Coordinates of C-alpha atoms in Angstrom, one line a residue:
X1 CA 8.8 -15.3 -19.6
X2 CA 9.8 -18.4 -17.7
X3 CA 8.3 -20.4 -15.0
X4 CA 8.2 -17.4 -12.6
X5 CA 5.6 -15.6 -14.7
X6 CA 2.0 -15.7 -13.2
X7 CA -1.2 -14.6 -14.8
X8 CA -3.2 -13.5 -11.8
X9 CA -2.4 -11.9 -8.4
X10 CA -4.0 -15.0 -6.7
X11 CA -1.3 -17.2 -8.3
X12 CA 1.4 -14.8 -7.2
X13 CA 0.0 -15.0 -3.6
X14 CA -0.1 -18.8 -3.7
X15 CA 3.5 -18.9 -5.0
X16 CA 4.7 -16.4 -2.4
X17 CA 3.0 -18.5 0.3
X18 CA 5.1 -21.5 -0.8
X19 CA 8.3 -19.5 -1.2
X20 CA 8.3 -17.5 2.0
X21 CA 9.0 -18.7 5.6
X22 CA 5.8 -18.7 7.6
X23 CA 6.9 -15.7 9.7
X24 CA 7.6 -13.6 6.7
X25 CA 4.4 -14.6 4.8
X26 CA 2.3 -14.1 8.0
X27 CA 3.8 -10.6 8.4
X28 CA 2.8 -9.7 4.8
X29 CA -0.7 -11.3 5.1
X30 CA -1.4 -9.4 8.3
X31 CA -4.9 -8.5 9.5
X32 CA -6.0 -7.5 12.9
X33 CA -7.9 -9.6 15.5
X34 CA -10.5 -11.7 13.7
X35 CA -9.5 -10.5 10.3
X36 CA -13.0 -9.3 9.4
X37 CA -11.8 -6.1 7.6
X38 CA -8.9 -7.7 5.7
X39 CA -11.4 -10.3 4.3
X40 CA -14.1 -7.7 3.6
X41 CA -11.7 -5.5 1.7
X42 CA -11.2 -8.4 -0.8
X43 CA -14.6 -10.1 -0.9
X44 CA -16.6 -6.9 -1.2
X45 CA -15.3 -6.4 -4.7
X46 CA -16.9 -9.8 -5.5
X47 CA -20.3 -8.4 -4.6
X48 CA -20.1 -5.7 -7.2
X49 CA -21.2 -6.7 -10.7
X50 CA -20.5 -5.0 -14.0
X51 CA -22.9 -3.8 -16.7
X52 CA -21.3 -4.5 -20.1
X53 CA -22.2 -3.4 -23.5
X54 CA -22.2 -5.8 -26.4
X55 CA -21.4 -3.5 -29.4
X56 CA -19.8 -0.2 -30.1
X57 CA -16.8 -0.8 -27.8
X58 CA -13.7 1.3 -28.5
X59 CA -10.7 -0.5 -30.0
X60 CA -8.3 1.5 -27.8
X61 CA -8.6 2.6 -24.2
X62 CA -7.0 5.6 -22.5
X63 CA -5.8 4.5 -19.0
X64 CA -3.7 7.5 -18.3
X65 CA -4.3 9.2 -14.9
X66 CA -2.5 11.6 -12.6
X67 CA -2.1 11.6 -8.8
X68 CA -0.5 14.5 -6.9
X69 CA 0.9 16.1 -10.1
X70 CA 2.4 12.9 -11.4
X71 CA 1.3 11.4 -14.7
X72 CA 0.5 7.7 -14.5
X73 CA 0.2 5.2 -17.3
X74 CA -2.8 3.7 -15.4
X75 CA -4.7 4.6 -12.2
X76 CA -2.4 2.5 -9.9
X77 CA 0.0 3.6 -7.2
X78 CA 2.2 1.3 -5.2
X79 CA 1.2 1.8 -1.6
X80 CA 3.9 2.3 1.1
X81 CA 4.7 -0.8 3.0
X82 CA 7.2 -1.3 5.8
X83 CA 10.4 -3.4 5.8
X84 CA 10.2 -5.5 2.7
X85 CA 12.0 -8.6 3.8
X86 CA 10.5 -10.8 1.1
X87 CA 13.4 -10.0 -1.3
X88 CA 16.9 -8.5 -0.8
X89 CA 16.3 -5.7 -3.3
X90 CA 13.2 -4.6 -1.4
X91 CA 12.0 -1.1 -2.1
X92 CA 14.7 -0.5 -4.8
X93 CA 13.2 -3.3 -6.9
X94 CA 9.7 -1.9 -6.4
X95 CA 10.9 1.6 -7.5
X96 CA 12.5 0.2 -10.6
X97 CA 9.4 -1.7 -11.4
X98 CA 7.3 1.5 -10.9
X99 CA 9.6 3.4 -13.2
X100 CA 9.5 0.8 -15.9
X101 CA 5.7 0.6 -15.9
X102 CA 5.0 4.3 -15.5
X103 CA 3.4 4.4 -12.1
X104 CA 4.2 6.1 -8.8
X105 CA 5.2 4.4 -5.5
X106 CA 4.8 5.3 -1.9
X107 CA 7.9 4.8 0.3
X108 CA 7.3 4.0 3.9
X109 CA 9.2 5.8 6.6
X110 CA 9.6 2.2 8.0
X111 CA 11.2 1.1 4.7
X112 CA 14.5 -0.9 4.7
X113 CA 16.1 1.2 1.9
X114 CA 17.1 4.9 2.2
X115 CA 14.9 7.4 0.5
X116 CA 17.9 8.7 -1.5
X117 CA 18.5 5.3 -3.0
X118 CA 14.8 4.8 -3.9
X119 CA 14.3 8.2 -5.4
X120 CA 17.3 7.6 -7.6
X121 CA 15.5 4.8 -9.4
X122 CA 13.5 7.5 -11.4
X123 CA 10.0 6.6 -10.4
X124 CA 7.8 9.3 -8.7
X125 CA 8.1 8.6 -5.0
X126 CA 5.6 9.8 -2.4
X127 CA 7.3 9.7 1.0
X128 CA 5.1 8.3 3.7
X129 CA 5.3 9.5 7.3
X130 CA 3.7 8.5 10.6
X131 CA 3.2 10.9 13.4
X132 CA 6.0 9.6 15.5
X133 CA 8.4 11.3 17.9
X134 CA 6.8 14.7 17.9
X135 CA 7.1 17.7 15.6
X136 CA 10.9 18.1 15.6
X137 CA 11.4 14.4 14.6
X138 CA 8.7 14.5 12.0
X139 CA 10.1 17.7 10.5
X140 CA 13.6 16.1 10.2
X141 CA 12.1 13.2 8.1
X142 CA 10.2 15.6 5.9
X143 CA 13.3 17.7 5.2
X144 CA 15.3 14.6 4.3
X145 CA 12.6 13.4 1.9
X146 CA 12.4 16.8 0.3
X147 CA 16.1 17.0 -0.1
X148 CA 16.2 13.6 -1.7
X149 CA 13.6 14.6 -4.3
X150 CA 10.4 13.0 -3.1
X151 CA 7.5 14.1 -5.3
X152 CA 4.9 14.2 -2.6
X153 CA 4.1 13.4 1.0
X154 CA 1.7 10.8 2.4
X155 CA 0.6 11.3 6.0
X156 CA -0.7 8.0 7.4
X157 CA -3.1 8.6 10.3
X158 CA -5.1 5.3 10.6
X159 CA -2.7 2.9 12.2
X160 CA -3.8 1.7 15.6
X161 CA -2.7 -2.0 15.3
X162 CA -3.8 -4.9 17.5
X163 CA -1.4 -7.5 18.8
X164 CA -4.3 -10.0 19.1
X165 CA -4.8 -12.2 16.0
X166 CA -7.0 -15.2 16.2
X167 CA -4.6 -17.2 14.1
X168 CA -1.5 -16.0 16.0
X169 CA 0.9 -13.3 15.2
X170 CA 4.1 -14.3 13.3
X171 CA 7.3 -14.2 15.3
X172 CA 9.5 -11.4 14.0
X173 CA 12.9 -10.8 15.8
X174 CA 13.9 -7.4 17.0
X175 CA 17.3 -8.0 15.4
X176 CA 19.2 -10.8 13.7
X177 CA 21.4 -12.0 16.6
X178 CA 23.0 -15.4 16.4
X179 CA 20.3 -16.7 18.8
X180 CA 17.5 -15.3 16.7
X181 CA 19.1 -16.6 13.5
X182 CA 19.3 -20.1 15.0
X183 CA 15.6 -19.9 15.9
X184 CA 14.7 -18.8 12.3
X185 CA 17.0 -21.3 10.7
X186 CA 14.5 -24.2 10.4
X187 CA 12.1 -21.8 8.6
X188 CA 14.7 -20.3 6.3
X189 CA 16.4 -23.6 5.4
X190 CA 13.1 -25.2 4.5
X191 CA 12.4 -22.3 2.1
X192 CA 15.6 -22.2 0.1
X193 CA 14.0 -20.2 -2.8
X194 CA 13.6 -17.3 -0.4
X195 CA 16.9 -17.7 1.3
X196 CA 19.1 -18.1 -1.8
X197 CA 18.7 -14.5 -3.1
X198 CA 19.8 -13.2 0.2
X199 CA 22.9 -15.5 0.3
X200 CA 23.7 -14.5 -3.3
X201 CA 23.5 -10.9 -2.3
X202 CA 25.7 -11.6 0.7
X203 CA 23.3 -10.0 3.1
X204 CA 20.7 -11.0 5.6
X205 CA 17.1 -9.5 5.7
X206 CA 17.3 -6.0 7.0
X207 CA 15.1 -5.1 9.9
X208 CA 16.3 -1.5 10.1
X209 CA 14.4 1.8 9.3
X210 CA 17.0 4.2 7.9
X211 CA 14.4 6.9 6.9
X212 CA 13.4 7.4 10.6
X213 CA 16.7 9.3 11.2
X214 CA 19.0 11.8 9.5
X215 CA 21.5 10.8 6.9
X216 CA 24.5 9.0 8.5
X217 CA 22.7 8.4 11.8
X218 CA 22.2 4.9 13.2
X219 CA 18.9 3.5 11.9
X220 CA 16.6 2.1 14.5
X221 CA 15.2 -1.4 14.2
X222 CA 11.6 -1.8 13.0
X223 CA 10.4 -2.4 16.5
X224 CA 12.5 0.5 17.8
X225 CA 10.7 2.7 15.4
X226 CA 7.4 1.1 16.2
X227 CA 8.1 1.7 19.9
X228 CA 8.7 5.4 19.3
X229 CA 5.3 5.6 17.4
X230 CA 3.5 3.9 20.3
X231 CA 4.9 6.4 22.8
X232 CA 4.0 9.4 20.8
X233 CA 0.5 10.9 21.5
X234 CA -1.8 10.7 18.5
X235 CA -1.9 13.9 16.3
X236 CA -4.6 16.5 16.6
X237 CA -6.2 18.1 13.6
X238 CA -3.9 21.1 14.5
X239 CA -0.9 18.8 14.1
X240 CA -2.1 17.6 10.8
X241 CA -2.6 21.2 9.6
X242 CA 0.9 22.0 10.8
X243 CA 2.2 19.0 8.9
X244 CA 0.6 20.2 5.8
X245 CA 2.2 23.6 6.2
X246 CA 5.6 22.1 6.5
X247 CA 5.5 20.3 3.2
X248 CA 5.9 22.5 0.2
X249 CA 4.3 20.2 -2.4
X250 CA 1.6 17.6 -3.0
X251 CA 0.2 16.2 0.3
X252 CA -2.0 13.2 0.9
X253 CA -3.7 12.0 4.0
X254 CA -4.1 8.2 4.1
X255 CA -6.6 6.4 6.3
X256 CA -9.9 8.2 5.7
X257 CA -13.1 6.3 5.9
X258 CA -15.5 8.9 7.4
X259 CA -17.2 11.7 5.5
X260 CA -16.6 14.2 8.2
X261 CA -12.9 13.4 8.3
X262 CA -12.8 13.7 4.5
X263 CA -14.2 17.2 4.7
X264 CA -11.6 18.2 7.3
X265 CA -8.8 16.8 5.2
X266 CA -10.1 18.8 2.2
X267 CA -10.4 21.9 4.3
X268 CA -6.8 21.8 5.5
X269 CA -5.6 22.1 1.9
X270 CA -4.5 18.5 1.2
X271 CA -4.0 17.6 -2.4
X272 CA -5.4 14.0 -2.0
X273 CA -6.8 11.6 0.5
X274 CA -6.7 7.8 0.5
X275 CA -9.8 5.9 1.5
X276 CA -8.0 3.3 3.5
X277 CA -8.3 1.0 6.6
X278 CA -4.6 0.1 6.5
X279 CA -5.4 -3.1 4.6
X280 CA -7.3 -4.5 7.6
X281 CA -4.3 -4.0 9.9
X282 CA -6.0 -1.3 11.8
X283 CA -9.3 -1.4 13.7
X284 CA -11.0 -4.7 12.9
X285 CA -14.7 -4.6 11.9
X286 CA -14.4 -1.4 9.9
X287 CA -16.1 -1.7 6.5
X288 CA -14.3 -2.5 3.3
X289 CA -13.0 0.7 1.7
X290 CA -15.0 0.1 -1.5
X291 CA -18.1 0.3 0.6
X292 CA -17.4 3.8 1.9
X293 CA -15.7 5.2 -1.2
X294 CA -18.8 6.7 -2.9
X295 CA -19.9 8.6 0.1
X296 CA -16.4 10.1 0.7
X297 CA -16.0 11.0 -3.0
X298 CA -19.4 12.6 -3.1
X299 CA -18.7 14.6 0.1
X300 CA -15.6 16.2 -1.2
X301 CA -16.4 16.4 -4.9
X302 CA -13.6 17.4 -7.2
X303 CA -12.0 19.6 -4.6
X304 CA -9.5 17.0 -3.6
X305 CA -8.1 13.8 -5.3
X306 CA -9.7 10.6 -3.8
X307 CA -7.8 7.3 -4.0
X308 CA -8.8 3.9 -2.7
X309 CA -6.5 1.5 -0.9
X310 CA -7.6 -2.0 0.2
X311 CA -8.4 -5.3 -1.4
X312 CA -7.5 -4.6 -5.0
X313 CA -6.4 -7.8 -6.7
X314 CA -7.7 -7.5 -10.3
X315 CA -8.0 -4.9 -13.1
X316 CA -11.7 -5.1 -12.7
X317 CA -11.3 -4.0 -9.1
X318 CA -9.5 -0.9 -10.3
X319 CA -12.3 -0.1 -12.8
X320 CA -15.0 -0.6 -10.1
X321 CA -13.1 1.8 -7.8
X322 CA -12.7 4.5 -10.5
X323 CA -16.3 4.1 -11.5
X324 CA -17.3 4.7 -7.9
X325 CA -15.3 7.9 -7.5
X326 CA -11.6 7.1 -7.1
X327 CA -9.0 8.8 -9.2
X328 CA -6.7 5.8 -8.7
X329 CA -6.1 2.9 -6.4
X330 CA -3.2 1.9 -4.2
X331 CA -2.0 -1.7 -3.9
X332 CA 0.1 -3.2 -1.2
X333 CA 0.1 -7.0 -0.6
X334 CA -0.4 -7.6 -4.3
X335 CA 2.9 -6.2 -5.4
X336 CA 4.7 -7.7 -2.3
X337 CA 3.7 -11.1 -3.5
X338 CA 5.1 -10.3 -6.9
X339 CA 8.3 -9.1 -5.3
X340 CA 8.6 -12.3 -3.3
X341 CA 8.2 -14.5 -6.3
X342 CA 10.5 -12.7 -8.8
X343 CA 11.9 -9.4 -7.5
X344 CA 11.5 -6.4 -9.8
X345 CA 10.1 -8.6 -12.6
X346 CA 7.5 -10.0 -10.2
X347 CA 6.3 -6.5 -9.4
X348 CA 6.2 -5.6 -13.1
X349 CA 4.2 -8.8 -13.6
X350 CA 1.6 -7.7 -11.1
X351 CA 1.3 -4.3 -12.8
X352 CA 1.0 -6.0 -16.2
X353 CA -1.8 -8.3 -14.8
X354 CA -3.7 -5.2 -13.5
X355 CA -3.2 -3.3 -16.8
X356 CA -4.5 -6.2 -18.9
X357 CA -7.5 -6.6 -16.5
X358 CA -8.3 -2.9 -16.7
X359 CA -8.2 -2.9 -20.5
X360 CA -10.4 -6.0 -20.7
X361 CA -12.9 -4.5 -18.3
X362 CA -13.0 -1.2 -20.1
X363 CA -13.6 -3.0 -23.4
X364 CA -16.5 -5.0 -22.0
X365 CA -18.1 -1.9 -20.5
X366 CA -17.7 0.0 -23.8
X367 CA -15.7 2.8 -22.2
X368 CA -12.9 4.5 -24.1
X369 CA -11.4 6.4 -21.2
X370 CA -11.4 6.5 -17.4
X371 CA -13.4 9.7 -17.5
X372 CA -16.3 7.9 -19.0
X373 CA -16.7 5.4 -16.1
X374 CA -19.6 6.1 -13.8
X375 CA -21.8 4.3 -11.2
X376 CA -23.9 3.1 -14.2
X377 CA -21.2 0.6 -14.9
X378 CA -21.4 -1.0 -11.5
X379 CA -24.3 -3.0 -10.0
X380 CA -24.3 -3.2 -6.2
X381 CA -26.6 -5.2 -3.9
X382 CA -29.0 -3.4 -1.6
X383 CA -27.3 -1.8 1.4
X384 CA -23.8 -2.4 0.0
X385 CA -22.6 1.1 0.5
X386 CA -21.9 2.8 3.8
X387 CA -21.7 6.5 4.7
X388 CA -19.7 6.9 8.0
X389 CA -19.6 10.0 10.0
X390 CA -22.3 12.0 8.2

C-alpha cells in the first residue's frame, strides 16, 4: 500500500495539513465566524455511545443501501464540494474512486471539472445546483446536467456564508495572474508535495467553474460565480417547487435542519433531503446535524429519504447516523483530505476506512443489516437531541 496509506481519516487530515499550502488547507477546513458549528458537527458524535452485544453477532454484514434510485455498496455519498484545488485530477479522481468503491458522488456546480467529464467516470453523479442567476440561468445548468447523464439533482439552499472568521480567512486569488502567482509562490514552493503533481500534469490549479455556463462558453472564476450568487435574491418556496418541476428525476434538497422545513420539502415532492448545515460554513451556532437528525427523520417518516451531512469521520459515525434515522451519510472534508494526500487512491482509502469501521461497529452491535439498526443501539446524554421549528 505504500507510505501514502492511512488508517484513519484523522491521519489523512494531518497529512493533508502538512502537504497543502496554508491558503488551500484553510479553504478546505473552512468554518464560519467562531467555528462553533464546524466543531460541534464533529465532537457531537463523541457524545454518543454504542450499546454492544457480546454474543450472537453475525459473521457477515449487509451494508448495501440506496439513495435516489442508486444502489450503494455502503450508506455513504460523496458530498458536492467546490473547486477541488487540492489535487490536479480534482473531481475526476473523486468520481473514479466513487465508481471503484460502489458509491455515488455529488458534483458541485462550482466544481472545476465539467459535468460531462465527471459523469463519464461511471459513478452515479448527483448534480448540485445553487439558486444563482435566476430561473433562466438555473434551468440552463439543469438541462446541461441532464444531457450529460446526471443521475439526480441536489438543490443546496443553506449557504449564507460569513466572511468573518476569528482565525482569519485564507487568501484565495480571483485568478492566477503573474502577480498572484508571485504572492502564492512562497506557500507553493514550501509545499512541493502539493505543487509537484500540478507541475507534472503541466497545469496550474483551476479556479474556474465550467458548470455554471453552457458547453463551450467561457467559465467564470469561482468568485465570479460566487458574486452572481450573492446578487441573486434567495429562492422562495415557490421557486423550490418550480425547481423540482423542472428536473425529471430524483431530487434532493440539501441544508434542512428544521422540522417544518423538512415537511415542506417532503410536500413539494422531493425524493430526498439532507440534514446539513453546510459543514459549519453557513450560519454559525446552529446545532450539529446529528443532534437534529432524529426529529427531522421522525417528522417525515418513510415518505422521503433522509440523509445526514456533517462531521462524519469514522465508520461508527455512519452507523450512529443510520441508527438515528438516516438512510445514508454524505462526507465532504474527509474525502478531500484523502484526495490531497494521494489522489484517487486517497479517496478510495477514506472509503475503505469508513467501510471497515462500519463493519466493525455492526459486528459489535450484533446487527446483520442496516435495517436492524435502531435508537436502541445508541446511548445519548440528556438533552442531546434538538427539535428545531416544531
